[in-house]
Amino acid sequence: MLKFIGVRLIQMSLLFLVFLSLLFFLLQAQPGDFSTQFLDPRIPPENRDLIAARFGLDAPLWKQYLTYMGNVLQGDFGVSFQRYPRTVVSVITERLPRTFFLFTFATLLSYYLGFVLGKVLAWRRGGSQEMSITLGGVLLYTVFYPWFALVMIWFFAAYLDLVPVNQFLTPLRWRDAPFSANSVFTSIIWSTLLLSIGLGLALWASRKPDNETQRRLVKWGGVGLTVAVFLAFWMPHEQRTYATDIAHHALLPIFTLALVAFAGVMLITRGSMLETLKEDYILTARAKGLAPKTIRDRHAARNALLPVTTSFVLGLAFIIGGGLITETVFSWPGMGELLLASVLTQDIPVAIGALAMVGALALIAHIIVDVMYVFLDPRIRYQ
Amino acid sequence: MEEIHVRSLRKRGGWLALLAALALVAAACSSDDTGETTATTAASATTTTTSGDGDGDGDGDGDGDGGGGIGGTFQTALVADLTTDNFWAYLDTESSVHNGYVLGQSHPALYTLSIPDFLNIPVLAEVAPAPAVVPDGDGFSVTIPLRNGMKWSDGEQVDANDFVFTFDVVREFELGSNWLSNTPEQVTSVEANGDFSVKINFSEEPGLSIYQNGINFLSILPEHFWAPIVDAARSSDDPKATLYASSGVGEPSAGTNIFNRWEQGAFASITANEDYYYRNTVYTTFEDLAWSQSNAADINEDYFGSPGQGAVLSSYEDGPFVGEIIYSEYGSQDAAYLAFQEGEVDYVLNPSGIPTGRREELRAIEGLEFAINPSEGFRYLAFNLRKAPMSDPAFRQAFAYVIDKEFVTQSVLGGAALPIYSLVPEANGSWYTDEVNKWGFGMSEGERFEAAVQVLDDAGYNWTVRPEAAKDEDGEFTGVFTDGEGMTMPSGGGVPEIELQTPGPGYDPLRSTFATWIGQWGERLGVPMDVNPTDFNTIVDATFPPQTEESVLEWDLYMLGWGGGDPSLPCTSHQAFFGADQDAVTGGGFNTPGYNDPDFEALSDAFDASTDLPTARSICADMEKNIAENLPYIVLFSTPITDAWRQNVVFPIEDVLGGINGFPNAWAGQVLVTE
C-alpha cells in the first residue's frame, strides 16, 4: 500500500507540473496582457512598458515560463497584478474560507438529500413518489442555473424578503466590526467542524451499549450535549452577530446550490441501490426476516455508498474552485469570483494560482479515493 | 463489529454535517440584540437617516444658507472589487475607476477642476489663476503661495513640505501611470519656500498640460503619515512594493472624507471629515466662466475669484453632509443593480452608466430619479494610413460620406447612441467647435452615396460595374442601388479585400452593429469588405504598440473607443492620438493610424506652447477641423450615460459631462441623504 501511495505521489507531482505548464501557456495565449488596461491618453504610452517590465511581461515567453516554474518550485506563486503587491497566496488565502464555507455546506446538504432520496427511490421503485421526485430532481439538475439562481433570489429575497439579495454580509452592520470577515468565517468553520466531530463521537459512542435504551440515551444525550456546547460557545461570543449575518446571507446560495446538485447524487444512489438490491445477500436478509428499514439502510445502502463516496470526495476537491456562476450571481467574493476577475483582467498569476489549487486538490482527492476504496471495499487490493 | 461501526459513522457523515448546518442556522435565527446595539452605536450614524433639507446646505432649513450638519449614510454599489487601499498604488498599477471612487476624496492638490464647468480652482494654492512662470536660469520657474490654515484630519498642517515630499517620492520611487501625468518630465524639481510657498522649476517654458493641468493637479499626501513608511520602503529589497503594501486606511485626509474601513471583497467606507477646510464654501460659476468661491458660514475668511457677468451657470455648497459613504463591492453589474432595485443601495457607481437593458426595468420602479448626461468618450473607425487605399484621403472621405451616423444611431440602434463629428463632445461647451466638416450630414442616402462615388471617381478609382444610386424621372433617388464591382485604385491595381476589425456583439453590440452597416456601405461602393467581429484584446494587439514596420501592415480598419480624457484640456488627447511622435511603430504611442500631417504638427506644437486658455481653445478647434478634414479617424458616436438614484439622495449637480459617477470626488463631499 505504501509503495502504491509513493508511486502515486510521484505521478501526481509530475502531472501537477504538466498541468501548471499547460495552465501557463493557455492563459498566456490570450490576446493582450495586463498592461492593456493602461491605454489612456492621459498617461504617457511608455507607461505600458514600465508596467510590463515590472511584472516581467516584457521577457520572452519561454523565459517567463522558466522563471515562473522556478519560483513555483520554491513555493512562490508570484504577486497579483491586479492587487499588487499582494502575493497570490495571500489573495487566495483571503478568498478560500468564504468559498470553503459556502460550498462545503451546500455540498454536504446536497449529498445528504441526494443520498437519502436516492435510497428511498430505489426501495420504493415504481410508485408515483419515485416518478415525481425523479422528475423534479432531473428538472432541477438540468435547469439553466444562472436563471434558476436569479429566480431563487427574486422569490426568496425580493418577493418574500426572507433573505438578503446577495453579498455575504451587511455593510451597515459590519462597518464598526472589530475584526475581519475572514476571522468570523474561520471561527464558523472551526466550530462547525468541532460540532461535527462531537456529533460523530456521540453517535459512535451510542453503538457501544448493548441496551437499546442506553444506546438512545447516549446518542441523544451526546447530540444534545454537543449542540449545547456549540450554542454555549456562540451565544456569548463577540462574533455571534457577525456570524449570524454571514449565515443569513449564506442560506439562499446554499439552498440554491443544494437544490441543483442533489439530483445528481440522488440518481447515482438510486442506480447503485437498484444494483445492490438484486444481490443474493439482500434476498438472504429478507429471508432472515430482517426489518425492511434494516435491509435498506444497513445492507443495501451501505454497499451503494461506494460510487457516492467517490463522487463526494472528488466533488470536495472542486469545492475550492468555487462556482463562477454562484459566486457571481450571489456576489459572494470567493475563489470562483476571483478566478473570473483574474482571467478577465489578465491577472495571470492569480488565475494560475486559483486553478493550480483546484488541480492539486483534485489530484489529492483522487489518491484519497483510491486509498478509501481499500477500506470501503475489502475486495480491492493495490499491487 | 468495529468495521460496521466505522462504516456507519461514514454513512452518517452527511447527516452530521446537516445537523451542524442546522445548528448554525439556529444560531443565526436566534435573537440578535448585540447586532442592533452595534449598528445603532456606530460612530457615524445609523442607517439612512434624515440629514439634510435638499437645498444643498445641509442645515435642514432648506434655505440654502449654509452651515449644515453631518449625518446619514449614503450606500453605493461598486460593480467591481476595490483592489487597493493605498493611494500611491491607486494612481499607479491599481488605477481603476473603482479604486478612485473610494480613494479619491482625501488628498488635496494645488488646484483642481470645478464641476461641472471644468475650471481650474485653487485648493492648497492661495491664488487664482495660477501665477505666471518666469525665466529662471536655464529654465523657468513659478512660485505659488499656499493657504495657511488647511489641516489634515489629524490636526497637522497641510503645507509646502507635503507637496515637495509627494513629488520627491514619485520621482525617487519612479512611480508610474497617473503619477507620470502630474509629474511631467519638464518639471525638474519642486522646492518649499517656507511652509506656505512652493517653487516649481521647469526645464522649458511649460504649456497648460505641463503646468496648470499637470503639476498643479498633483495629489498631495501627508508627509507625517507616510515618511516613516517611505523610509522603511527605501531600505527594503523592493521599495515600491513595500510602499504599495502599506495600508492607507485611517490615513489623514484633507479632503471631504476619511478612508475608514475596507472589508476586502465586501465593502469600503469613508467618513466625513468634519474639519474639511472648504466645508460650507459655496462655488458659483457664471456665464462668462468667471467663478467665485466664498464661505457663507465664515469658517474661513478667504474669498476667491470675483463675481462674474451674466447668469449663474452652477452653484453648490461644499460639504461634507453625509456622515458616511459605504461602497459595497458586487461581483457583477447584475448583482449591483439587483441590490439597487431591492433598496439595499442608494446608487450604483457604474462608469458606463446603467446598461441599456436595465433602464426600462428601473424606470418602472417608484422613488427613483434619473439623469442622462453626455459621455466624454467616443467610438471611432480608424484607418491604417500606411496602406493603400486607406492612405488615400479620397477613400476615407468616401467612407465618411456613406456612413450615415444618424440612421444607425437613431433608426437601427433606437437612440442608444448619439452621432458625433468631433472628438470634443458638444457638452464640453468652452472647447467644442461646430465648425468641423460633417461629411454627408443632412444628405439623403442617395445623395451620400452619389457624393462618395464622385469623390472616388475624381480621385481616379474605376469599376467594372460602376456603383450607382437609381433616380426616377424627376431626378429623385429611388432607394435602389447598384453595387460597384471590380474596383481598381488610381494606380491601376485592384482594391484588395479590406478587413474591418470590431469588438464582437457580446462585448459591444453598438460597435458590432455599426461595423456591419459600414461593411454593407463599403461593399455598395465596390470595396471588398470583410467585417470581422473579434476580441477586444485581439484588436489592441494588432493595432497598438509594440508594432514593427511589418506587423503594423496587417490591419486595415478597426473600430474601438476612447473613454474620457481631460475635459479641461481635451486636445492633449488629440496629440496622443495623432501626433507624429506618437506613431504606434516609431514612437510607441497611440497614433495607430500613422497620421503625420505638418499642419497638425504645427497646431500641436502651438497647443503645447499655449499658456492661456483662450489661445489653447482656439488651437484646439483648429486641431478638430484638421482631424475631421483628413480623417485618420472617423468619429462615429458616443453613448449617453444614464444614472439613477433614490429620491432620498440629493446630488449637488445632476447635469455634467461624463455623468454623475464620472466625478465622484465632486459630489462625495456634497451629496445629501434625506429620509
mmCIF file of C-alpha atoms in Angstrom, chain B residues 278-592:
data_model
loop_
_atom_site.group_PDB
_atom_site.id
_atom_site.type_symbol
_atom_site.label_atom_id
_atom_site.label_comp_id
_atom_site.label_asym_id
_atom_site.label_seq_id
_atom_site.Cartn_x
_atom_site.Cartn_y
_atom_site.Cartn_z
ATOM 1 C CA TYR B 278 -13.706 74.182 2.434
ATOM 2 C CA ARG B 279 -16.700 72.962 4.376
ATOM 3 C CA ASN B 280 -19.719 75.143 3.615
ATOM 4 C CA THR B 281 -17.887 77.002 0.897
ATOM 5 C CA VAL B 282 -20.160 77.970 -1.973
ATOM 6 C CA TYR B 283 -18.898 77.627 -5.522
ATOM 7 C CA THR B 284 -20.557 79.657 -8.226
ATOM 8 C CA THR B 285 -19.777 79.755 -11.924
ATOM 9 C CA PHE B 286 -21.117 82.487 -14.166
ATOM 10 C CA GLU B 287 -21.994 82.573 -17.801
ATOM 11 C CA ASP B 288 -18.703 84.247 -18.729
ATOM 12 C CA LEU B 289 -16.845 81.396 -16.979
ATOM 13 C CA ALA B 290 -15.807 83.644 -14.100
ATOM 14 C CA TRP B 291 -16.323 81.976 -10.768
ATOM 15 C CA SER B 292 -16.414 82.673 -7.096
ATOM 16 C CA GLN B 293 -15.567 80.604 -4.099
ATOM 17 C CA SER B 294 -16.969 82.067 -0.915
ATOM 18 C CA ASN B 295 -17.722 80.894 2.529
ATOM 19 C CA ALA B 296 -21.114 81.856 3.809
ATOM 20 C CA ALA B 297 -20.560 80.380 7.248
ATOM 21 C CA ASP B 298 -17.409 82.452 7.774
ATOM 22 C CA ILE B 299 -15.476 79.436 8.940
ATOM 23 C CA ASN B 300 -12.793 80.507 6.525
ATOM 24 C CA GLU B 301 -12.483 84.171 5.812
ATOM 25 C CA ASP B 302 -10.961 83.762 2.394
ATOM 26 C CA TYR B 303 -12.702 84.666 -0.764
ATOM 27 C CA PHE B 304 -11.507 83.703 -4.198
ATOM 28 C CA GLY B 305 -12.268 84.910 -7.650
ATOM 29 C CA SER B 306 -14.676 87.641 -8.416
ATOM 30 C CA PRO B 307 -18.352 87.714 -9.218
ATOM 31 C CA GLY B 308 -18.727 87.214 -12.932
ATOM 32 C CA GLN B 309 -21.089 88.509 -15.525
ATOM 33 C CA GLY B 310 -24.345 87.067 -16.714
ATOM 34 C CA ALA B 311 -26.388 84.199 -15.459
ATOM 35 C CA VAL B 312 -25.183 81.716 -12.892
ATOM 36 C CA LEU B 313 -24.209 78.501 -14.617
ATOM 37 C CA SER B 314 -23.871 76.452 -11.495
ATOM 38 C CA SER B 315 -23.704 76.920 -7.772
ATOM 39 C CA TYR B 316 -23.369 74.490 -4.949
ATOM 40 C CA GLU B 317 -22.131 74.277 -1.410
ATOM 41 C CA ASP B 318 -19.314 72.066 -0.252
ATOM 42 C CA GLY B 319 -19.963 69.505 2.469
ATOM 43 C CA PRO B 320 -19.477 67.003 3.778
ATOM 44 C CA PHE B 321 -23.125 66.448 4.599
ATOM 45 C CA VAL B 322 -23.375 62.689 4.992
ATOM 46 C CA GLY B 323 -21.602 61.030 7.872
ATOM 47 C CA GLU B 324 -20.529 58.009 5.936
ATOM 48 C CA ILE B 325 -20.430 56.692 2.405
ATOM 49 C CA ILE B 326 -20.424 52.926 2.050
ATOM 50 C CA TYR B 327 -19.184 51.319 -1.126
ATOM 51 C CA SER B 328 -20.469 47.756 -1.344
ATOM 52 C CA GLU B 329 -18.487 45.571 -3.702
ATOM 53 C CA TYR B 330 -20.534 43.466 -6.092
ATOM 54 C CA GLY B 331 -19.211 40.784 -8.372
ATOM 55 C CA SER B 332 -21.135 41.961 -11.386
ATOM 56 C CA GLN B 333 -23.320 44.731 -12.709
ATOM 57 C CA ASP B 334 -26.335 42.456 -12.461
ATOM 58 C CA ALA B 335 -25.755 41.821 -8.775
ATOM 59 C CA ALA B 336 -25.264 45.527 -8.117
ATOM 60 C CA TYR B 337 -28.427 46.599 -9.934
ATOM 61 C CA LEU B 338 -30.395 43.849 -8.251
ATOM 62 C CA ALA B 339 -29.314 45.240 -4.894
ATOM 63 C CA PHE B 340 -30.243 48.715 -6.104
ATOM 64 C CA GLN B 341 -33.683 47.570 -7.204
ATOM 65 C CA GLU B 342 -34.254 45.944 -3.830
ATOM 66 C CA GLY B 343 -33.262 49.084 -1.977
ATOM 67 C CA GLU B 344 -30.062 47.745 -0.462
ATOM 68 C CA VAL B 345 -28.051 50.585 -2.003
ATOM 69 C CA ASP B 346 -28.969 54.128 -2.990
ATOM 70 C CA TYR B 347 -26.826 54.397 -6.094
ATOM 71 C CA VAL B 348 -24.696 52.229 -8.380
ATOM 72 C CA LEU B 349 -21.294 53.566 -9.303
ATOM 73 C CA ASN B 350 -21.016 52.258 -12.820
ATOM 74 C CA PRO B 351 -18.619 54.220 -15.037
ATOM 75 C CA SER B 352 -20.615 53.422 -18.153
ATOM 76 C CA GLY B 353 -23.951 54.208 -16.548
ATOM 77 C CA ILE B 354 -26.982 51.981 -16.435
ATOM 78 C CA PRO B 355 -26.837 49.304 -19.144
ATOM 79 C CA THR B 356 -29.446 49.703 -21.875
ATOM 80 C CA GLY B 357 -31.332 46.563 -20.898
ATOM 81 C CA ARG B 358 -31.769 47.731 -17.316
ATOM 82 C CA ARG B 359 -33.106 51.209 -17.957
ATOM 83 C CA GLU B 360 -36.743 50.408 -18.615
ATOM 84 C CA GLU B 361 -36.768 47.970 -15.737
ATOM 85 C CA LEU B 362 -35.537 50.678 -13.377
ATOM 86 C CA ARG B 363 -37.894 53.290 -14.757
ATOM 87 C CA ALA B 364 -40.769 51.118 -13.635
ATOM 88 C CA ILE B 365 -39.657 51.440 -10.027
ATOM 89 C CA GLU B 366 -41.140 54.242 -7.998
ATOM 90 C CA GLY B 367 -38.959 56.541 -5.993
ATOM 91 C CA LEU B 368 -36.028 56.769 -8.371
ATOM 92 C CA GLU B 369 -34.543 59.842 -10.002
ATOM 93 C CA PHE B 370 -32.811 59.718 -13.365
ATOM 94 C CA ALA B 371 -30.286 61.809 -15.227
ATOM 95 C CA ILE B 372 -28.975 61.342 -18.726
ATOM 96 C CA ASN B 373 -25.665 63.003 -19.452
ATOM 97 C CA PRO B 374 -23.413 63.082 -22.488
ATOM 98 C CA SER B 375 -20.312 60.968 -22.402
ATOM 99 C CA GLU B 376 -16.788 62.245 -22.709
ATOM 100 C CA GLY B 377 -15.800 59.181 -24.673
ATOM 101 C CA PHE B 378 -16.417 58.261 -28.292
ATOM 102 C CA ARG B 379 -16.253 55.317 -30.664
ATOM 103 C CA TYR B 380 -14.369 55.661 -33.892
ATOM 104 C CA LEU B 381 -13.325 53.989 -37.106
ATOM 105 C CA ALA B 382 -9.554 54.098 -37.648
ATOM 106 C CA PHE B 383 -7.801 53.801 -40.998
ATOM 107 C CA ASN B 384 -4.332 52.393 -41.446
ATOM 108 C CA LEU B 385 -2.813 55.283 -43.355
ATOM 109 C CA ARG B 386 0.309 53.286 -44.097
ATOM 110 C CA LYS B 387 -1.519 51.196 -46.676
ATOM 111 C CA ALA B 388 -3.378 51.887 -49.892
ATOM 112 C CA PRO B 389 -6.203 52.581 -50.392
ATOM 113 C CA MET B 390 -6.607 53.774 -46.743
ATOM 114 C CA SER B 391 -3.721 56.190 -47.277
ATOM 115 C CA ASP B 392 -5.772 57.988 -49.904
ATOM 116 C CA PRO B 393 -7.841 60.840 -48.418
ATOM 117 C CA ALA B 394 -10.479 60.309 -51.107
ATOM 118 C CA PHE B 395 -11.017 56.731 -49.980
ATOM 119 C CA ARG B 396 -11.533 57.887 -46.391
ATOM 120 C CA GLN B 397 -13.780 60.720 -47.472
ATOM 121 C CA ALA B 398 -15.932 58.295 -49.443
ATOM 122 C CA PHE B 399 -16.447 56.253 -46.284
ATOM 123 C CA ALA B 400 -17.173 59.425 -44.329
ATOM 124 C CA TYR B 401 -19.875 60.266 -46.859
ATOM 125 C CA VAL B 402 -21.625 56.910 -46.886
ATOM 126 C CA ILE B 403 -21.540 56.277 -43.141
ATOM 127 C CA ASP B 404 -24.911 57.592 -42.059
ATOM 128 C CA LYS B 405 -24.429 58.022 -38.322
ATOM 129 C CA GLU B 406 -27.873 59.468 -37.794
ATOM 130 C CA PHE B 407 -29.523 56.491 -39.477
ATOM 131 C CA VAL B 408 -27.622 53.881 -37.473
ATOM 132 C CA THR B 409 -27.842 55.600 -34.111
ATOM 133 C CA GLN B 410 -31.478 56.601 -34.379
ATOM 134 C CA SER B 411 -33.147 54.046 -36.627
ATOM 135 C CA VAL B 412 -31.041 50.958 -36.066
ATOM 136 C CA LEU B 413 -29.827 51.438 -32.517
ATOM 137 C CA GLY B 414 -33.020 53.133 -31.410
ATOM 138 C CA GLY B 415 -31.336 56.158 -29.899
ATOM 139 C CA ALA B 416 -28.968 54.142 -27.744
ATOM 140 C CA ALA B 417 -26.105 56.181 -29.190
ATOM 141 C CA LEU B 418 -25.583 59.760 -30.320
ATOM 142 C CA PRO B 419 -23.948 60.628 -33.656
ATOM 143 C CA ILE B 420 -20.872 62.841 -33.276
ATOM 144 C CA TYR B 421 -18.489 64.585 -35.648
ATOM 145 C CA SER B 422 -15.745 65.812 -33.357
ATOM 146 C CA LEU B 423 -13.600 64.309 -30.648
ATOM 147 C CA VAL B 424 -14.539 67.006 -28.159
ATOM 148 C CA PRO B 425 -18.164 66.467 -27.149
ATOM 149 C CA GLU B 426 -20.659 69.247 -27.630
ATOM 150 C CA ALA B 427 -21.305 69.211 -23.894
ATOM 151 C CA ASN B 428 -17.796 70.465 -23.264
ATOM 152 C CA GLY B 429 -19.032 73.862 -24.293
ATOM 153 C CA SER B 430 -15.970 76.048 -23.988
ATOM 154 C CA TRP B 431 -13.836 73.649 -26.044
ATOM 155 C CA TYR B 432 -16.345 72.359 -28.540
ATOM 156 C CA THR B 433 -16.432 73.623 -32.102
ATOM 157 C CA ASP B 434 -19.245 73.030 -34.508
ATOM 158 C CA GLU B 435 -17.186 74.178 -37.465
ATOM 159 C CA VAL B 436 -15.824 70.787 -38.434
ATOM 160 C CA ASN B 437 -16.537 69.115 -41.745
ATOM 161 C CA LYS B 438 -19.568 66.909 -41.210
ATOM 162 C CA TRP B 439 -19.326 64.730 -44.262
ATOM 163 C CA GLY B 440 -22.744 63.892 -45.627
ATOM 164 C CA PHE B 441 -24.636 65.497 -42.744
ATOM 165 C CA GLY B 442 -28.164 66.362 -43.812
ATOM 166 C CA MET B 443 -27.907 64.391 -47.061
ATOM 167 C CA SER B 444 -30.224 61.609 -48.087
ATOM 168 C CA GLU B 445 -28.904 58.109 -48.513
ATOM 169 C CA GLY B 446 -28.779 58.536 -52.278
ATOM 170 C CA GLU B 447 -27.001 61.881 -52.042
ATOM 171 C CA ARG B 448 -24.424 60.439 -49.665
ATOM 172 C CA PHE B 449 -23.804 57.554 -51.985
ATOM 173 C CA GLU B 450 -23.528 59.749 -55.041
ATOM 174 C CA ALA B 451 -21.110 62.110 -53.291
ATOM 175 C CA ALA B 452 -18.928 59.199 -52.176
ATOM 176 C CA VAL B 453 -18.793 57.732 -55.671
ATOM 177 C CA GLN B 454 -17.982 61.135 -57.077
ATOM 178 C CA VAL B 455 -15.061 61.596 -54.664
ATOM 179 C CA LEU B 456 -13.661 58.217 -55.629
ATOM 180 C CA ASP B 457 -14.222 58.896 -59.290
ATOM 181 C CA ASP B 458 -12.441 62.232 -59.053
ATOM 182 C CA ALA B 459 -9.515 60.557 -57.307
ATOM 183 C CA GLY B 460 -9.096 58.086 -60.183
ATOM 184 C CA TYR B 461 -10.837 54.959 -58.917
ATOM 185 C CA ASN B 462 -12.503 52.779 -61.530
ATOM 186 C CA TRP B 463 -15.017 49.946 -61.550
ATOM 187 C CA THR B 464 -16.034 47.249 -63.978
ATOM 188 C CA VAL B 465 -19.556 47.906 -62.725
ATOM 189 C CA ARG B 466 -19.866 51.461 -61.549
ATOM 190 C CA PRO B 467 -21.863 51.892 -58.313
ATOM 191 C CA GLU B 468 -24.969 53.912 -58.846
ATOM 192 C CA ALA B 469 -27.957 55.210 -56.989
ATOM 193 C CA ALA B 470 -31.006 54.942 -59.240
ATOM 194 C CA LYS B 471 -33.206 58.001 -59.768
ATOM 195 C CA ASP B 472 -36.712 58.309 -61.055
ATOM 196 C CA GLU B 473 -37.881 60.512 -63.871
ATOM 197 C CA ASP B 474 -37.991 63.524 -61.564
ATOM 198 C CA GLY B 475 -34.399 63.028 -60.549
ATOM 199 C CA GLU B 476 -35.328 61.754 -57.121
ATOM 200 C CA PHE B 477 -33.451 58.823 -55.638
ATOM 201 C CA THR B 478 -35.489 55.643 -55.703
ATOM 202 C CA GLY B 479 -33.568 53.870 -52.965
ATOM 203 C CA VAL B 480 -32.340 51.276 -55.434
ATOM 204 C CA PHE B 481 -28.599 50.919 -55.655
ATOM 205 C CA THR B 482 -26.227 49.160 -57.990
ATOM 206 C CA ASP B 483 -23.279 47.803 -56.079
ATOM 207 C CA GLY B 484 -19.871 48.596 -57.503
ATOM 208 C CA GLU B 485 -17.796 45.724 -58.830
ATOM 209 C CA GLY B 486 -14.224 45.290 -59.955
ATOM 210 C CA MET B 487 -12.988 48.398 -58.186
ATOM 211 C CA THR B 488 -9.465 49.463 -59.030
ATOM 212 C CA MET B 489 -7.217 52.045 -57.407
ATOM 213 C CA PRO B 490 -5.831 55.101 -59.206
ATOM 214 C CA SER B 491 -2.540 53.227 -59.513
ATOM 215 C CA GLY B 492 -4.342 50.579 -61.520
ATOM 216 C CA GLY B 493 -4.255 47.703 -59.044
ATOM 217 C CA GLY B 494 -7.443 46.181 -57.753
ATOM 218 C CA VAL B 495 -8.750 47.281 -54.376
ATOM 219 C CA PRO B 496 -7.810 44.447 -52.013
ATOM 220 C CA GLU B 497 -10.217 42.999 -49.503
ATOM 221 C CA ILE B 498 -10.428 45.425 -46.597
ATOM 222 C CA GLU B 499 -10.751 43.899 -43.153
ATOM 223 C CA LEU B 500 -12.703 45.830 -40.549
ATOM 224 C CA GLN B 501 -11.971 44.543 -37.058
ATOM 225 C CA THR B 502 -14.578 45.343 -34.480
ATOM 226 C CA PRO B 503 -15.390 44.100 -30.993
ATOM 227 C CA GLY B 504 -17.984 41.344 -31.139
ATOM 228 C CA PRO B 505 -21.622 41.816 -30.202
ATOM 229 C CA GLY B 506 -21.023 40.216 -26.828
ATOM 230 C CA TYR B 507 -18.566 42.961 -25.930
ATOM 231 C CA ASP B 508 -20.234 45.904 -27.628
ATOM 232 C CA PRO B 509 -23.362 45.362 -29.718
ATOM 233 C CA LEU B 510 -23.377 49.015 -30.778
ATOM 234 C CA ARG B 511 -19.982 48.861 -32.447
ATOM 235 C CA SER B 512 -20.682 45.465 -33.876
ATOM 236 C CA THR B 513 -23.921 46.687 -35.444
ATOM 237 C CA PHE B 514 -22.289 49.834 -36.743
ATOM 238 C CA ALA B 515 -19.492 47.795 -38.310
ATOM 239 C CA THR B 516 -21.994 45.637 -40.136
ATOM 240 C CA TRP B 517 -23.524 48.689 -41.740
ATOM 241 C CA ILE B 518 -20.136 50.140 -42.621
ATOM 242 C CA GLY B 519 -19.312 46.839 -44.268
ATOM 243 C CA GLN B 520 -22.508 46.968 -46.317
ATOM 244 C CA TRP B 521 -21.935 50.563 -47.398
ATOM 245 C CA GLY B 522 -18.345 49.742 -48.345
ATOM 246 C CA GLU B 523 -19.500 46.782 -50.428
ATOM 247 C CA ARG B 524 -22.028 49.022 -52.122
ATOM 248 C CA LEU B 525 -19.191 51.305 -53.175
ATOM 249 C CA GLY B 526 -17.402 48.286 -54.622
ATOM 250 C CA VAL B 527 -14.893 47.872 -51.801
ATOM 251 C CA PRO B 528 -14.492 44.175 -50.913
ATOM 252 C CA MET B 529 -15.174 44.250 -47.177
ATOM 253 C CA ASP B 530 -14.521 41.659 -44.506
ATOM 254 C CA VAL B 531 -16.167 42.692 -41.258
ATOM 255 C CA ASN B 532 -14.501 40.716 -38.513
ATOM 256 C CA PRO B 533 -16.061 40.845 -35.053
ATOM 257 C CA THR B 534 -13.304 39.747 -32.721
ATOM 258 C CA ASP B 535 -11.922 40.036 -29.231
ATOM 259 C CA PHE B 536 -11.103 43.489 -27.914
ATOM 260 C CA ASN B 537 -7.585 42.463 -27.000
ATOM 261 C CA THR B 538 -7.015 40.946 -30.427
ATOM 262 C CA ILE B 539 -7.670 44.341 -31.977
ATOM 263 C CA VAL B 540 -5.455 46.079 -29.445
ATOM 264 C CA ASP B 541 -2.663 43.589 -30.059
ATOM 265 C CA ALA B 542 -2.930 44.119 -33.795
ATOM 266 C CA THR B 543 -3.017 47.893 -33.759
ATOM 267 C CA PHE B 544 -1.404 49.324 -30.635
ATOM 268 C CA PRO B 545 2.282 49.211 -29.687
ATOM 269 C CA PRO B 546 4.504 47.364 -29.743
ATOM 270 C CA GLN B 547 4.375 47.185 -33.528
ATOM 271 C CA THR B 548 7.002 46.698 -36.201
ATOM 272 C CA GLU B 549 7.028 48.105 -39.733
ATOM 273 C CA GLU B 550 5.774 44.703 -40.917
ATOM 274 C CA SER B 551 3.230 43.866 -38.239
ATOM 275 C CA VAL B 552 1.532 47.227 -38.495
ATOM 276 C CA LEU B 553 0.624 46.495 -42.100
ATOM 277 C CA GLU B 554 -1.546 43.561 -41.086
ATOM 278 C CA TRP B 555 -4.616 45.628 -40.278
ATOM 279 C CA ASP B 556 -6.790 47.845 -42.455
ATOM 280 C CA LEU B 557 -9.630 49.315 -40.416
ATOM 281 C CA TYR B 558 -10.674 48.869 -36.836
ATOM 282 C CA MET B 559 -13.364 50.195 -34.539
ATOM 283 C CA LEU B 560 -12.625 50.941 -30.924
ATOM 284 C CA GLY B 561 -13.426 53.699 -28.496
ATOM 285 C CA TRP B 562 -11.730 56.072 -26.118
ATOM 286 C CA GLY B 563 -13.021 57.000 -22.700
ATOM 287 C CA GLY B 564 -12.862 60.467 -21.303
ATOM 288 C CA GLY B 565 -9.676 62.480 -21.487
ATOM 289 C CA ASP B 566 -9.031 65.700 -19.627
ATOM 290 C CA PRO B 567 -12.209 67.760 -20.141
ATOM 291 C CA SER B 568 -10.394 70.911 -19.116
ATOM 292 C CA LEU B 569 -7.715 70.427 -21.781
ATOM 293 C CA PRO B 570 -9.230 67.968 -24.218
ATOM 294 C CA CYS B 571 -6.836 68.429 -27.119
ATOM 295 C CA THR B 572 -3.990 66.813 -25.204
ATOM 296 C CA SER B 573 -5.720 63.612 -26.321
ATOM 297 C CA HIS B 574 -5.560 64.736 -29.950
ATOM 298 C CA GLN B 575 -1.818 64.959 -29.628
ATOM 299 C CA ALA B 576 -1.680 61.466 -28.188
ATOM 300 C CA PHE B 577 -3.886 60.058 -30.951
ATOM 301 C CA PHE B 578 -2.471 61.834 -33.981
ATOM 302 C CA GLY B 579 0.914 63.355 -33.156
ATOM 303 C CA ALA B 580 3.677 62.117 -35.461
ATOM 304 C CA ASP B 581 5.913 61.484 -32.467
ATOM 305 C CA GLN B 582 3.199 59.204 -31.080
ATOM 306 C CA ASP B 583 3.213 56.871 -34.091
ATOM 307 C CA ALA B 584 2.493 53.335 -32.907
ATOM 308 C CA VAL B 585 5.539 52.000 -34.748
ATOM 309 C CA THR B 586 8.185 54.676 -34.481
ATOM 310 C CA GLY B 587 7.031 56.476 -31.354
ATOM 311 C CA GLY B 588 5.414 53.677 -29.382
ATOM 312 C CA GLY B 589 2.366 55.890 -28.884
ATOM 313 C CA PHE B 590 -1.346 55.791 -29.538
ATOM 314 C CA ASN B 591 -1.194 57.175 -33.084
ATOM 315 C CA THR B 592 -2.283 53.861 -34.556
#
